[in-house]
Tab-separated table of C-alpha atoms and ligand atoms in Angstrom:
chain	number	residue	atom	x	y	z
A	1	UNK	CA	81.756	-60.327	-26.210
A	2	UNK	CA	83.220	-60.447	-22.824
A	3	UNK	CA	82.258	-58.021	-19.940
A	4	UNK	CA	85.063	-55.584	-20.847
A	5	UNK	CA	84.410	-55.217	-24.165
A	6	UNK	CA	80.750	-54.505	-23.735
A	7	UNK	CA	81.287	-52.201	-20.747
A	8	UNK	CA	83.954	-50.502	-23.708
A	9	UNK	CA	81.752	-50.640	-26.765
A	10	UNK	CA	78.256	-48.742	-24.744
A	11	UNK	CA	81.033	-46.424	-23.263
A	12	UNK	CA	82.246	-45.142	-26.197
A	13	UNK	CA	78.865	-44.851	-28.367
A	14	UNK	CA	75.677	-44.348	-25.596
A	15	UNK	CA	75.402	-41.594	-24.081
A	16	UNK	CA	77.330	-40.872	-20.693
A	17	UNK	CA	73.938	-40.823	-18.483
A	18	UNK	CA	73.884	-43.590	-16.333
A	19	UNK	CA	76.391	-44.632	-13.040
A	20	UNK	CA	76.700	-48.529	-13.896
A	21	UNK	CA	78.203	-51.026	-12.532
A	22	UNK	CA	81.118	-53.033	-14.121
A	23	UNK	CA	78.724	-55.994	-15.302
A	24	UNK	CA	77.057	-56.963	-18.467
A	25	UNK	CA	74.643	-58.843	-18.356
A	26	UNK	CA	73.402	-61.669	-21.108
A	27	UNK	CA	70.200	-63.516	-19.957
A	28	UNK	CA	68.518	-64.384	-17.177
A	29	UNK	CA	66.464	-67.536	-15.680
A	30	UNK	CA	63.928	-67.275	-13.042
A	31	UNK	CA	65.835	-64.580	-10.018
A	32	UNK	CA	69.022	-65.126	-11.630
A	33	UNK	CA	71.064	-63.560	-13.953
A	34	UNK	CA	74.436	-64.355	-15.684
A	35	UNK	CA	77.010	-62.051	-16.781
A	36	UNK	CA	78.912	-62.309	-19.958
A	37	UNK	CA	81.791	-64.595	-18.462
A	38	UNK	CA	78.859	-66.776	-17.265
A	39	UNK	CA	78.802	-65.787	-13.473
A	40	UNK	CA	75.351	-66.035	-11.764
A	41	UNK	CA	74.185	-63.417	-9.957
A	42	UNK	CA	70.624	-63.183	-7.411
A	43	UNK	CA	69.063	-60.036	-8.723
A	44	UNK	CA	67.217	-58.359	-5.965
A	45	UNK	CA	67.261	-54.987	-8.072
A	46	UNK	CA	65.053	-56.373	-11.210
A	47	UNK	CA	65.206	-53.848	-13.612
A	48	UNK	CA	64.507	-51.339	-10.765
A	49	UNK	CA	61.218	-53.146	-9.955
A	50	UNK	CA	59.983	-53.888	-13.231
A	51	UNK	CA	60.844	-57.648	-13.880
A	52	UNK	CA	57.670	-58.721	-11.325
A	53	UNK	CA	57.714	-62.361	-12.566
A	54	UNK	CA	61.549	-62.456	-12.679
A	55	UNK	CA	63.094	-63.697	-15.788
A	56	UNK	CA	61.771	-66.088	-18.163
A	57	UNK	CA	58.640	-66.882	-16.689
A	58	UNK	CA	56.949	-69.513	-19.239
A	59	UNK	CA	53.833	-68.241	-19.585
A	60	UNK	CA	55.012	-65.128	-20.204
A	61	UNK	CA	57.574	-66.096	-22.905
A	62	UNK	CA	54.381	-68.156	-24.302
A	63	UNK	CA	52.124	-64.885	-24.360
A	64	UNK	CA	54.973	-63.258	-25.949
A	65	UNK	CA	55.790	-65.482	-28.789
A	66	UNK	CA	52.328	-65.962	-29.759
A	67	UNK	CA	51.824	-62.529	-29.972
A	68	UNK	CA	54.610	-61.672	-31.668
A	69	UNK	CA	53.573	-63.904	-34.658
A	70	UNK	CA	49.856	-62.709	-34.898
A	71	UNK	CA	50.822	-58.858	-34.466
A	72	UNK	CA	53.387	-56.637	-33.040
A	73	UNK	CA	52.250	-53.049	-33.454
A	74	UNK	CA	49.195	-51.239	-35.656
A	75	UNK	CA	48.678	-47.534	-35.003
A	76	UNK	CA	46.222	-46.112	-32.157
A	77	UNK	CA	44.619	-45.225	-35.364
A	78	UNK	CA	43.080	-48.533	-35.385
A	79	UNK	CA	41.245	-51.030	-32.785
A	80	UNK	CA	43.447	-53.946	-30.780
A	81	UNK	CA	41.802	-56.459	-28.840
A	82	UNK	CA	44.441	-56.785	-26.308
A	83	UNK	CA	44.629	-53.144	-25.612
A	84	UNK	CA	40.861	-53.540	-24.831
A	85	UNK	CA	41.250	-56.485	-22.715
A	86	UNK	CA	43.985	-54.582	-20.835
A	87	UNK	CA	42.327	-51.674	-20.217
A	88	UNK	CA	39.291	-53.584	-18.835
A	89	UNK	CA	41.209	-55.892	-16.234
A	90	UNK	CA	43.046	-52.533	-15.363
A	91	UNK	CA	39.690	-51.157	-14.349
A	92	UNK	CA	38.003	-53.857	-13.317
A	93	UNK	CA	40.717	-54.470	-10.574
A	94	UNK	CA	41.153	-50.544	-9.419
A	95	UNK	CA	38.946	-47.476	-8.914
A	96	UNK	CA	39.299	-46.663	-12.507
A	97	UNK	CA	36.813	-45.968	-14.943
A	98	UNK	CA	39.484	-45.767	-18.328
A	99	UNK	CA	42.798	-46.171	-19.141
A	100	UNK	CA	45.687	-44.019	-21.367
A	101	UNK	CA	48.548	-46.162	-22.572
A	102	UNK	CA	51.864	-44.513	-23.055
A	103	UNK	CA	55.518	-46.483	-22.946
A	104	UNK	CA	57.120	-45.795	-19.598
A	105	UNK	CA	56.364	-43.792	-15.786
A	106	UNK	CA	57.273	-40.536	-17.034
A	107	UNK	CA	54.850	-40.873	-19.768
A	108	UNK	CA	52.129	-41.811	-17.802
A	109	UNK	CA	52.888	-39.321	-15.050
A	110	UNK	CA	53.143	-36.764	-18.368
A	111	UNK	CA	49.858	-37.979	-19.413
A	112	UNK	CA	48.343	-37.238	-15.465
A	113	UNK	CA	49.454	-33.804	-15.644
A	114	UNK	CA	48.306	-32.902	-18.794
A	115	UNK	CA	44.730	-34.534	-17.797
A	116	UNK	CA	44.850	-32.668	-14.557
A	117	UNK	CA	45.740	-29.285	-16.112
A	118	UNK	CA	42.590	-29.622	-19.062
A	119	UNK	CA	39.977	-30.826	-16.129
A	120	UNK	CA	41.252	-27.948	-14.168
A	121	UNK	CA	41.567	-25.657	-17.126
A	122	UNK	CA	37.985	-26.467	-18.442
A	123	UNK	CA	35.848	-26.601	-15.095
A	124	UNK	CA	37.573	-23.583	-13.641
A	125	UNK	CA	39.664	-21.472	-15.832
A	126	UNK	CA	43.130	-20.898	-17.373
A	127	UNK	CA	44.023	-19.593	-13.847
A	128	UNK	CA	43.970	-23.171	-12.242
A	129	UNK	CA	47.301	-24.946	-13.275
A	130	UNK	CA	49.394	-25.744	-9.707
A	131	UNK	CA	50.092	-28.850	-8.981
A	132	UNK	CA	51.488	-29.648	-5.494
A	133	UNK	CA	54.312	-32.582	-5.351
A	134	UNK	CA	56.281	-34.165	-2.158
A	135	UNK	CA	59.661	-32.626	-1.535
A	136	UNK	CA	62.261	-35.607	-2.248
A	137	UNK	CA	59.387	-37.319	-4.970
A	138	UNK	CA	60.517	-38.612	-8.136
A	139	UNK	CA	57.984	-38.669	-11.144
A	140	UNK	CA	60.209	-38.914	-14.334
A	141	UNK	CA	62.998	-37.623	-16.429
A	142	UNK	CA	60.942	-35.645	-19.104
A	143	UNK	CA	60.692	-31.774	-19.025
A	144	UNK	CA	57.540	-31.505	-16.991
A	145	UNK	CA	57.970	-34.646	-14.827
A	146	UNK	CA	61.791	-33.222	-13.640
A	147	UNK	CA	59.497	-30.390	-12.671
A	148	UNK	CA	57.070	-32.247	-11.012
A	149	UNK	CA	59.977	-33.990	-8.685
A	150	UNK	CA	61.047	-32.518	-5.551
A	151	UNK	CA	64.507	-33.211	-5.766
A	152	UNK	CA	66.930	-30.457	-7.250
A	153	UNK	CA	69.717	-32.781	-8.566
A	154	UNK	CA	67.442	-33.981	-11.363
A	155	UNK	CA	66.848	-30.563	-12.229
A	156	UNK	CA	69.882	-28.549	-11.849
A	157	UNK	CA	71.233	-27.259	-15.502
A	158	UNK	CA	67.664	-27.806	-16.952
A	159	UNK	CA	65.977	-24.199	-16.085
A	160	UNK	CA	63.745	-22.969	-17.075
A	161	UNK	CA	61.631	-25.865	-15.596
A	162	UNK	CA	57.444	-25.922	-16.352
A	163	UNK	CA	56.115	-23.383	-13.837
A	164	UNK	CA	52.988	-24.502	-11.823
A	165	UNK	CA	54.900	-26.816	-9.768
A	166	UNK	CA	55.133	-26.678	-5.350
A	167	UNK	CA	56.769	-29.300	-3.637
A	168	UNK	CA	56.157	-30.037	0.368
A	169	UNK	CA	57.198	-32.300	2.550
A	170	UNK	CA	55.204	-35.671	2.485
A	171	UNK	CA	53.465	-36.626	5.527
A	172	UNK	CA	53.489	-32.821	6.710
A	173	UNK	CA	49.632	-31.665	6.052
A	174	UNK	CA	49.844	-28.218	7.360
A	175	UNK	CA	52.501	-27.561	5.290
A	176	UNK	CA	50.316	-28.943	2.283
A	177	UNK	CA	47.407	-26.881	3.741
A	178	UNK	CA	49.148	-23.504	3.592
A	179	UNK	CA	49.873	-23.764	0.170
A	180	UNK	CA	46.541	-24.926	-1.444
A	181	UNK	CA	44.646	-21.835	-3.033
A	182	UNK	CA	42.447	-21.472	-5.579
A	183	UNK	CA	45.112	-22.188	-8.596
A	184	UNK	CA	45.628	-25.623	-7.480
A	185	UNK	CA	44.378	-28.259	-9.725
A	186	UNK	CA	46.386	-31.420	-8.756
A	187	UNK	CA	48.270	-32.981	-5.479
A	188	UNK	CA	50.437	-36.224	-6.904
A	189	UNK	CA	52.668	-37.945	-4.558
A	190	UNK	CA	54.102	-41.579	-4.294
A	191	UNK	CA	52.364	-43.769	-1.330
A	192	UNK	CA	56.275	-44.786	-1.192
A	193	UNK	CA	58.375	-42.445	-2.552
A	194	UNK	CA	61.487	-45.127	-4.090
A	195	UNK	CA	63.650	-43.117	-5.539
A	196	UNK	CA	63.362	-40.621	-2.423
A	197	UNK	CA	64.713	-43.259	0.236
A	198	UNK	CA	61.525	-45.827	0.520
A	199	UNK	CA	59.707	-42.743	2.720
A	200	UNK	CA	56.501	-44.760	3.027
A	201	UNK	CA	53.054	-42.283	3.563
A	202	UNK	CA	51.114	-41.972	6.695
A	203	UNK	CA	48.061	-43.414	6.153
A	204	UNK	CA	46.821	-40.601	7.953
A	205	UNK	CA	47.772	-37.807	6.111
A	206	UNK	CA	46.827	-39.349	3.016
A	207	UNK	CA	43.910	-39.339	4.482
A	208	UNK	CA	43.369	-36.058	4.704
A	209	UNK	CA	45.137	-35.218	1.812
A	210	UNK	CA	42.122	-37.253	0.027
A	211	UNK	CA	39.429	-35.090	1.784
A	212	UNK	CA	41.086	-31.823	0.961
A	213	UNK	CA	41.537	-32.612	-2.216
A	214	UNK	CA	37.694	-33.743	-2.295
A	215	UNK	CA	36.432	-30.672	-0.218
A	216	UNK	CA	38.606	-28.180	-3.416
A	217	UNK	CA	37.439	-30.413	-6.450
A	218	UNK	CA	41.519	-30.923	-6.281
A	219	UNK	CA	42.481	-34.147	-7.996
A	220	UNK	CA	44.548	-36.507	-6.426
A	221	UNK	CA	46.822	-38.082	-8.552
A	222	UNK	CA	48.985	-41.075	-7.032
A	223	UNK	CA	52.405	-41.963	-8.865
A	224	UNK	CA	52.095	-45.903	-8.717
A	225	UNK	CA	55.015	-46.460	-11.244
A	226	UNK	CA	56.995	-48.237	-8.587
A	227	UNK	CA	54.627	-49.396	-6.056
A	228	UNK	CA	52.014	-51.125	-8.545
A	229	UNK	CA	52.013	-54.187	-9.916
A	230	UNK	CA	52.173	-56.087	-6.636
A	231	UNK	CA	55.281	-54.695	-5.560
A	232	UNK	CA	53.760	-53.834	-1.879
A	233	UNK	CA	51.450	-56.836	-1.414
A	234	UNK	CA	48.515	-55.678	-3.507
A	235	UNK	CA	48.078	-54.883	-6.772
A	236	UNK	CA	48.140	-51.453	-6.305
A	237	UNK	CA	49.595	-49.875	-2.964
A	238	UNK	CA	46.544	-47.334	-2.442
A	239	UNK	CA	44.634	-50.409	-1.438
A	240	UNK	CA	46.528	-50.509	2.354
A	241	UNK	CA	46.009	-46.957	2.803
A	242	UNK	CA	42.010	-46.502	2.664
A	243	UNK	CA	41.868	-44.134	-0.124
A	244	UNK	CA	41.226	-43.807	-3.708
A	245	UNK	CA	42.717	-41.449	-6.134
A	246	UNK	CA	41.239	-39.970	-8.806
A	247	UNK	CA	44.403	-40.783	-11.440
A	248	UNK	CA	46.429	-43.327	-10.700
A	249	UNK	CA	50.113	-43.848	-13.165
A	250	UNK	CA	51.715	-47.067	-13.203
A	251	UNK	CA	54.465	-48.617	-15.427
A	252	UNK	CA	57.710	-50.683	-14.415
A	253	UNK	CA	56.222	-53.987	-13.206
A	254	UNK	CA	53.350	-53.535	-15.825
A	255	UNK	CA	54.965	-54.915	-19.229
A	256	UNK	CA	56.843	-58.354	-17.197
A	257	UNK	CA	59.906	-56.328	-18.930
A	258	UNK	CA	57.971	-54.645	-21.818
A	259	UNK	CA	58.037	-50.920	-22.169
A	260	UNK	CA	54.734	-49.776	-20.996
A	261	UNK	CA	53.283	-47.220	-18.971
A	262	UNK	CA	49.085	-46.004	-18.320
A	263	UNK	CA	47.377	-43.392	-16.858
A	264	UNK	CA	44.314	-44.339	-15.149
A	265	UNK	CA	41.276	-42.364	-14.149
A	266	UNK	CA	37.588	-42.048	-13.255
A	267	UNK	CA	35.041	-40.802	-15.860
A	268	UNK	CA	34.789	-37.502	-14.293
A	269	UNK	CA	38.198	-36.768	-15.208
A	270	UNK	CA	39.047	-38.532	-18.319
A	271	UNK	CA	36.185	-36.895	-19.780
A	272	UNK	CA	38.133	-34.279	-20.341
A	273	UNK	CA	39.981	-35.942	-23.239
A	274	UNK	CA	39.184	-35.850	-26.497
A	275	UNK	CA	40.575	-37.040	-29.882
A	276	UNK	CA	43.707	-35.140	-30.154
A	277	UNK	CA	43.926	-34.267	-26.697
A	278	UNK	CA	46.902	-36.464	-25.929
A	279	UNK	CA	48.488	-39.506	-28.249
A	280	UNK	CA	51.701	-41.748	-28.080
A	281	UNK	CA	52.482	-43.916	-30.850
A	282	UNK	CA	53.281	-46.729	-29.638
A	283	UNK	CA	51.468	-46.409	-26.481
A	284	UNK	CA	49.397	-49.790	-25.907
A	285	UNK	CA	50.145	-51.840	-28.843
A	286	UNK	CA	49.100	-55.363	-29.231
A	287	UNK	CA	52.608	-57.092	-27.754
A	288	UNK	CA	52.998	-54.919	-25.005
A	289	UNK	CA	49.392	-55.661	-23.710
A	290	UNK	CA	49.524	-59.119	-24.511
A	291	UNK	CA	52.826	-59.426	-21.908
A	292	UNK	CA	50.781	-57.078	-19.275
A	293	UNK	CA	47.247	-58.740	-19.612
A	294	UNK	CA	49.650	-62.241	-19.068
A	295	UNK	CA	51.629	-60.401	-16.062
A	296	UNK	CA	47.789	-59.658	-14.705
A	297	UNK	CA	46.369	-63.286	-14.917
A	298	UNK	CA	50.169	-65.087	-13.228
A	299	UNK	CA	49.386	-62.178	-10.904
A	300	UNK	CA	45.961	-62.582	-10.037
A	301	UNK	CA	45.608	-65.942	-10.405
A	302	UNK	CA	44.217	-68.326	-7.255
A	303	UNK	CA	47.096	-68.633	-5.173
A	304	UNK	CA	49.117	-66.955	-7.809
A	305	UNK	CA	51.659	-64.795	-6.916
A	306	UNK	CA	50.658	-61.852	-5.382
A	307	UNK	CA	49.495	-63.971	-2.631
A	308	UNK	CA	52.625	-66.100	-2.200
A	309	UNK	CA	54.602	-62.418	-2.806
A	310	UNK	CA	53.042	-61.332	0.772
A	311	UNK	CA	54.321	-64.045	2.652
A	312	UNK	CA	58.191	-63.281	1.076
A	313	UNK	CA	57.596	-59.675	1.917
A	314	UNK	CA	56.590	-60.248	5.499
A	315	UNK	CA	59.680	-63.072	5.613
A	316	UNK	CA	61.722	-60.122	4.549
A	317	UNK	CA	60.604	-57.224	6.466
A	318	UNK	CA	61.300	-60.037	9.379
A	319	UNK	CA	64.914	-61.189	8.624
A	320	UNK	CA	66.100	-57.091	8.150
A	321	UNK	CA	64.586	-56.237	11.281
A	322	UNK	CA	66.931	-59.071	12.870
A	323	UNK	CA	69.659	-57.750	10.807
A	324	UNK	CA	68.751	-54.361	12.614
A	325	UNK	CA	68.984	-55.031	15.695
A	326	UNK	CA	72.368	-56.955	15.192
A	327	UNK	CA	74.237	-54.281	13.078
A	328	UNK	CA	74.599	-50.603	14.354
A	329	UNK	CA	75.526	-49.227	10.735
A	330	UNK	CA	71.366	-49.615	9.818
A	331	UNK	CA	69.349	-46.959	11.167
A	332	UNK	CA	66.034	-47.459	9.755
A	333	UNK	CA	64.503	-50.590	8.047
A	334	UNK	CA	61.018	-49.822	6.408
A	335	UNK	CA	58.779	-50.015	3.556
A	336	UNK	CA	56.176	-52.670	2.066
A	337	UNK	CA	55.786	-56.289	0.183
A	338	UNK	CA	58.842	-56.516	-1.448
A	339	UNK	CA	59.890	-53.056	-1.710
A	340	UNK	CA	62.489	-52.493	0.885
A	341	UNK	CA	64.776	-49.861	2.441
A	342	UNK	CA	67.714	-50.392	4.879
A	343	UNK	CA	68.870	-46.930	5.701
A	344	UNK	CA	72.485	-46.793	6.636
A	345	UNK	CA	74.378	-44.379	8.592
A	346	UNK	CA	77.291	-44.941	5.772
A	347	UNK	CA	77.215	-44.356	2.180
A	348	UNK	CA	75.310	-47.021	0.712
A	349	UNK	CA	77.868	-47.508	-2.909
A	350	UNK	CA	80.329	-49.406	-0.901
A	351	UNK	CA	78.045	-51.934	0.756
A	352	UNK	CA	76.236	-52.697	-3.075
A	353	UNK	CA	79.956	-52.939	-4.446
A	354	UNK	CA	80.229	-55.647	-1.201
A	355	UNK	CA	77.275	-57.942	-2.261
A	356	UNK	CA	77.740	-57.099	-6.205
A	357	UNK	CA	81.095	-58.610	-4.943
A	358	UNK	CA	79.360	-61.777	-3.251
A	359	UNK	CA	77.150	-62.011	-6.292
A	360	UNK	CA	74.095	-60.283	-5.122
A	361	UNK	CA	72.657	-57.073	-6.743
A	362	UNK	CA	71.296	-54.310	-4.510
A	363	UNK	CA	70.469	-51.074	-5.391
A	364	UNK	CA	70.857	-47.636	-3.475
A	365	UNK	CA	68.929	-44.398	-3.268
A	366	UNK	CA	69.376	-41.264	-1.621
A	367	UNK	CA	73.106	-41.597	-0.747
A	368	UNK	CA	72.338	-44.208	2.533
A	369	UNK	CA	69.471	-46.280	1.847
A	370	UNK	CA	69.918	-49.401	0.225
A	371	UNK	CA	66.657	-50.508	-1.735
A	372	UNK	CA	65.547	-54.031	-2.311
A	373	UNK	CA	62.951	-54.794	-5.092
A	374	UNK	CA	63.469	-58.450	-5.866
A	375	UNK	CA	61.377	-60.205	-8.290
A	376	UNK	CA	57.747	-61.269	-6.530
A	377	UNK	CA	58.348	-64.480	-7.452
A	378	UNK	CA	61.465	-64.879	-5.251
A	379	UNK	CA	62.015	-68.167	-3.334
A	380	UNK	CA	62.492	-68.147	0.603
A	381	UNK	CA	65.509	-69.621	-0.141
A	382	UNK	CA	67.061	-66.937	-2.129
A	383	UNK	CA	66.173	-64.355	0.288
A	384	UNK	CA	67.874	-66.187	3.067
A	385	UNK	CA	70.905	-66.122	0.934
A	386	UNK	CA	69.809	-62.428	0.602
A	387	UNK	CA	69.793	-62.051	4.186
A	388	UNK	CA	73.215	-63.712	4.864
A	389	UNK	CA	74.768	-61.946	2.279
A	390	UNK	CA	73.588	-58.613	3.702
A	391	UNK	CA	75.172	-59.996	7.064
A	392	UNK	CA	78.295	-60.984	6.035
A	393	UNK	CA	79.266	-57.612	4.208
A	394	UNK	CA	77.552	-55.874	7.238
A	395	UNK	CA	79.871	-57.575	9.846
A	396	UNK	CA	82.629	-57.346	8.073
A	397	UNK	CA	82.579	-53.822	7.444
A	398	UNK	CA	82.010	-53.387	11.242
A	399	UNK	CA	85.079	-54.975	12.104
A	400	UNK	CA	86.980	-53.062	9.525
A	401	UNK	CA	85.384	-49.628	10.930
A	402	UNK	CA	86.627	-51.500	14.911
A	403	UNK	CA	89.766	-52.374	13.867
B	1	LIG	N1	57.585	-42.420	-11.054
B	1	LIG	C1	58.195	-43.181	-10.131
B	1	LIG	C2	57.591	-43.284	-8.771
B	1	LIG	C3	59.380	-43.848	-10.416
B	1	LIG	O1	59.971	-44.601	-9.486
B	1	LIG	C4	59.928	-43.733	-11.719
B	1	LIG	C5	61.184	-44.406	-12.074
B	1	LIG	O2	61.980	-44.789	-11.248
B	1	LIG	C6	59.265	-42.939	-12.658
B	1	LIG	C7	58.098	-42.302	-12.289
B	1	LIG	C8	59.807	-42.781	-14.049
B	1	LIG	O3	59.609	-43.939	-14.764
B	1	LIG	P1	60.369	-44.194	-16.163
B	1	LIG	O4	61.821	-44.338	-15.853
B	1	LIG	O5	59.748	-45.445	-16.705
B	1	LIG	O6	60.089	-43.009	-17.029
């Protein structure tokens, strides 16, 4: 099928959710991907930072296929090995005592409050239930995680939401102060909030988030759906800040492309669970693991590519504050490793449309800010290209707004 036909064929029978963009795409090789008609494209969006290790990464693909043949999926009913294996890298390499598997970031974030609201629930009472979120934060598209996110557009039409839920600005701690009481049982924030604009945290303030939340017994849950995984230089972001939360969610760059999410904790609070407490069924199965305990090692390995990811990230940071200083239509560059904002003071659509145009996918939150989450395994190369493209559209559309 051709690009039109496929763009006609998921109009007519999916569900009219999603905003996309008039290409189809039909595989992928290393930062590239090619569109139906064959076109290449540099993908700096990959999957919305899930595709860590780009596309078609060998060893991954190896992992995969071998997995595949010994055993797909068995029920949580039953014992995996790679689940196991998973969970114990995942703790050996964070603050985390044990892991919850689920399929995706609102399921882990699910999974968090739920854990949150039966440690709260159990040490102190049915009366303990709050949980305080970050105004503009984005946790998820389920019920309770479009409660948890402090942005009204995902939740218009959709009231009643779950009660229990404040939102405050991030990086304002009196304003987070005033409205801690007694009924609070969580704080969860992003240490970048993505979807919000790449707002990256004061270090400070998480700091004393973490020692108010100590002082109260309040846990401190950090969303690290889209900044795990190596996405900001370390495995997990919470690493550059100097604190440690007591739950931690990732998925996206987890599964290499695989659905899976987890919900980490320390022993004090998963305790709380019990059989029954909280299940998925597919959550963890042997493939899934396999592809994230694979995405782990080409991670981790000795010069693997979470180190070489930190020199691309600091290349890029570099090149957009040149851009920055060049072109008056970016206000603001900012943000971590290889997650990236350029905040505009245009709308952002046109300027993706530009490089989607020049065969170069961005993405754009917020209205303004464009985002860049290219794979980690990007070349220097590539982002130069990046970088020029980004240049090109930007001068251009500065001469159109001159002329
Ligand atoms: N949390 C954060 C910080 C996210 O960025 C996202 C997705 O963009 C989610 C949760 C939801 O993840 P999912 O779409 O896998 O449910």
């Amino acid at each position: 099928m051709l690009t039109e036909e496929i763009q006609q064929i998921v109009s007519h029978y999916v569900m009219n959710t999603y905003d996309r963009f008039p290409l189809a795409i039909t595989r992928g090789r290393g930062c590239q991907v090619y569109d139906a008609e064959g076109r290449e494209y540099l993908d700096c969006v990959a999957g919305i930072a899930v595709n860590t290790l780009g596309y078609g990464h060998p060893d991954l693909v190896a992992a995969i296929e071998r997995q595949v043949r010994h055993l797909i999926h068995t029920s949580n009913l039953y014992y995996t090995e790679p689940q196991g294996q998973l969970a114990r890298r995942l703790v050996e390499y964070s603050f985390a005592d044990k892991v919850f598997f689920c399929n995706s970031g609102a399921e882990a974030n699910e999974a968090a409050i739920k854990l949150a609201r039966l440690y709260a629930h159990q040490h102190y009472g049915p009366d303990r239930f709050e949980i305080i979120t970050m105004v503009n934060s984005f946790h998820g598209r389920t019920l309770a995680t479009v409660s948890a996110t402090g942005q009204a557009k995902v939740q218009e039409g959709f009231e009643p939401l779950l009660p229990g839920f404040t939102h405050v600005p991030l990086n304002n701690f009196e304003a987070l102060e005033k409205v801690v009481s007694d009924r609070t049982a969580a704080v969860m924030l992003e240490l970048i909030q993505g979807e919000g604009g790449v707002m990256v945290a004061d270090p400070a303030y998480l700091r004393g988030v973490r020692n108010l939340c100590s002082q109260r017994d309040i846990l401190l849950i950090a969303d690290e759906v889209q900044t795990g995984m190596g996405r900001t230089g370390t495995l997990f972001a919470y690493e550059q800040f100097g604190i440690q939360p007591d739950v931690m969610t990732l998925a996206k760059g987890l599964g290499g492309g695989l659905p899976i999410g987890a919900c980490l904790a320390t022993n004090k609070v998963a305790q709380v669970f019990s059989p029954g407490s909280h299940a998925s069924t597919f959550g963890g199965n042997a493939l899934v693991c396999t592809a994230a305990l694979e995405v782990l090692r080409i991670l981790l390995e000795e010069g693997g590519e979470l180190d070489r990811s930190r020199e691309k990230g600091a290349y890029l940071e570099k090149g957009l504050q040149a851009l920055q200083e060049r072109i008056p239509l970016i206000k603001d560059v900012r943000g971590m490793g290889l997650l990236r904002g350029i905040e505009l003071t245009i709308d952002g659509k046109p300027v993706v449309m530009d490089c989607l145009a020049r065969r170069v996918m961005i993405n754009c939150t917020m209205g303004r800010v464009l985002r860049l989450v290219p794979p980690l395994i990007i070349q220097i190369g590539e982002l130069d290209h990046l970088l020029t493209v980004l240049s090109d559209v930007f001068t251009k559309r500065l001469n159109n707004i001159k002329r």
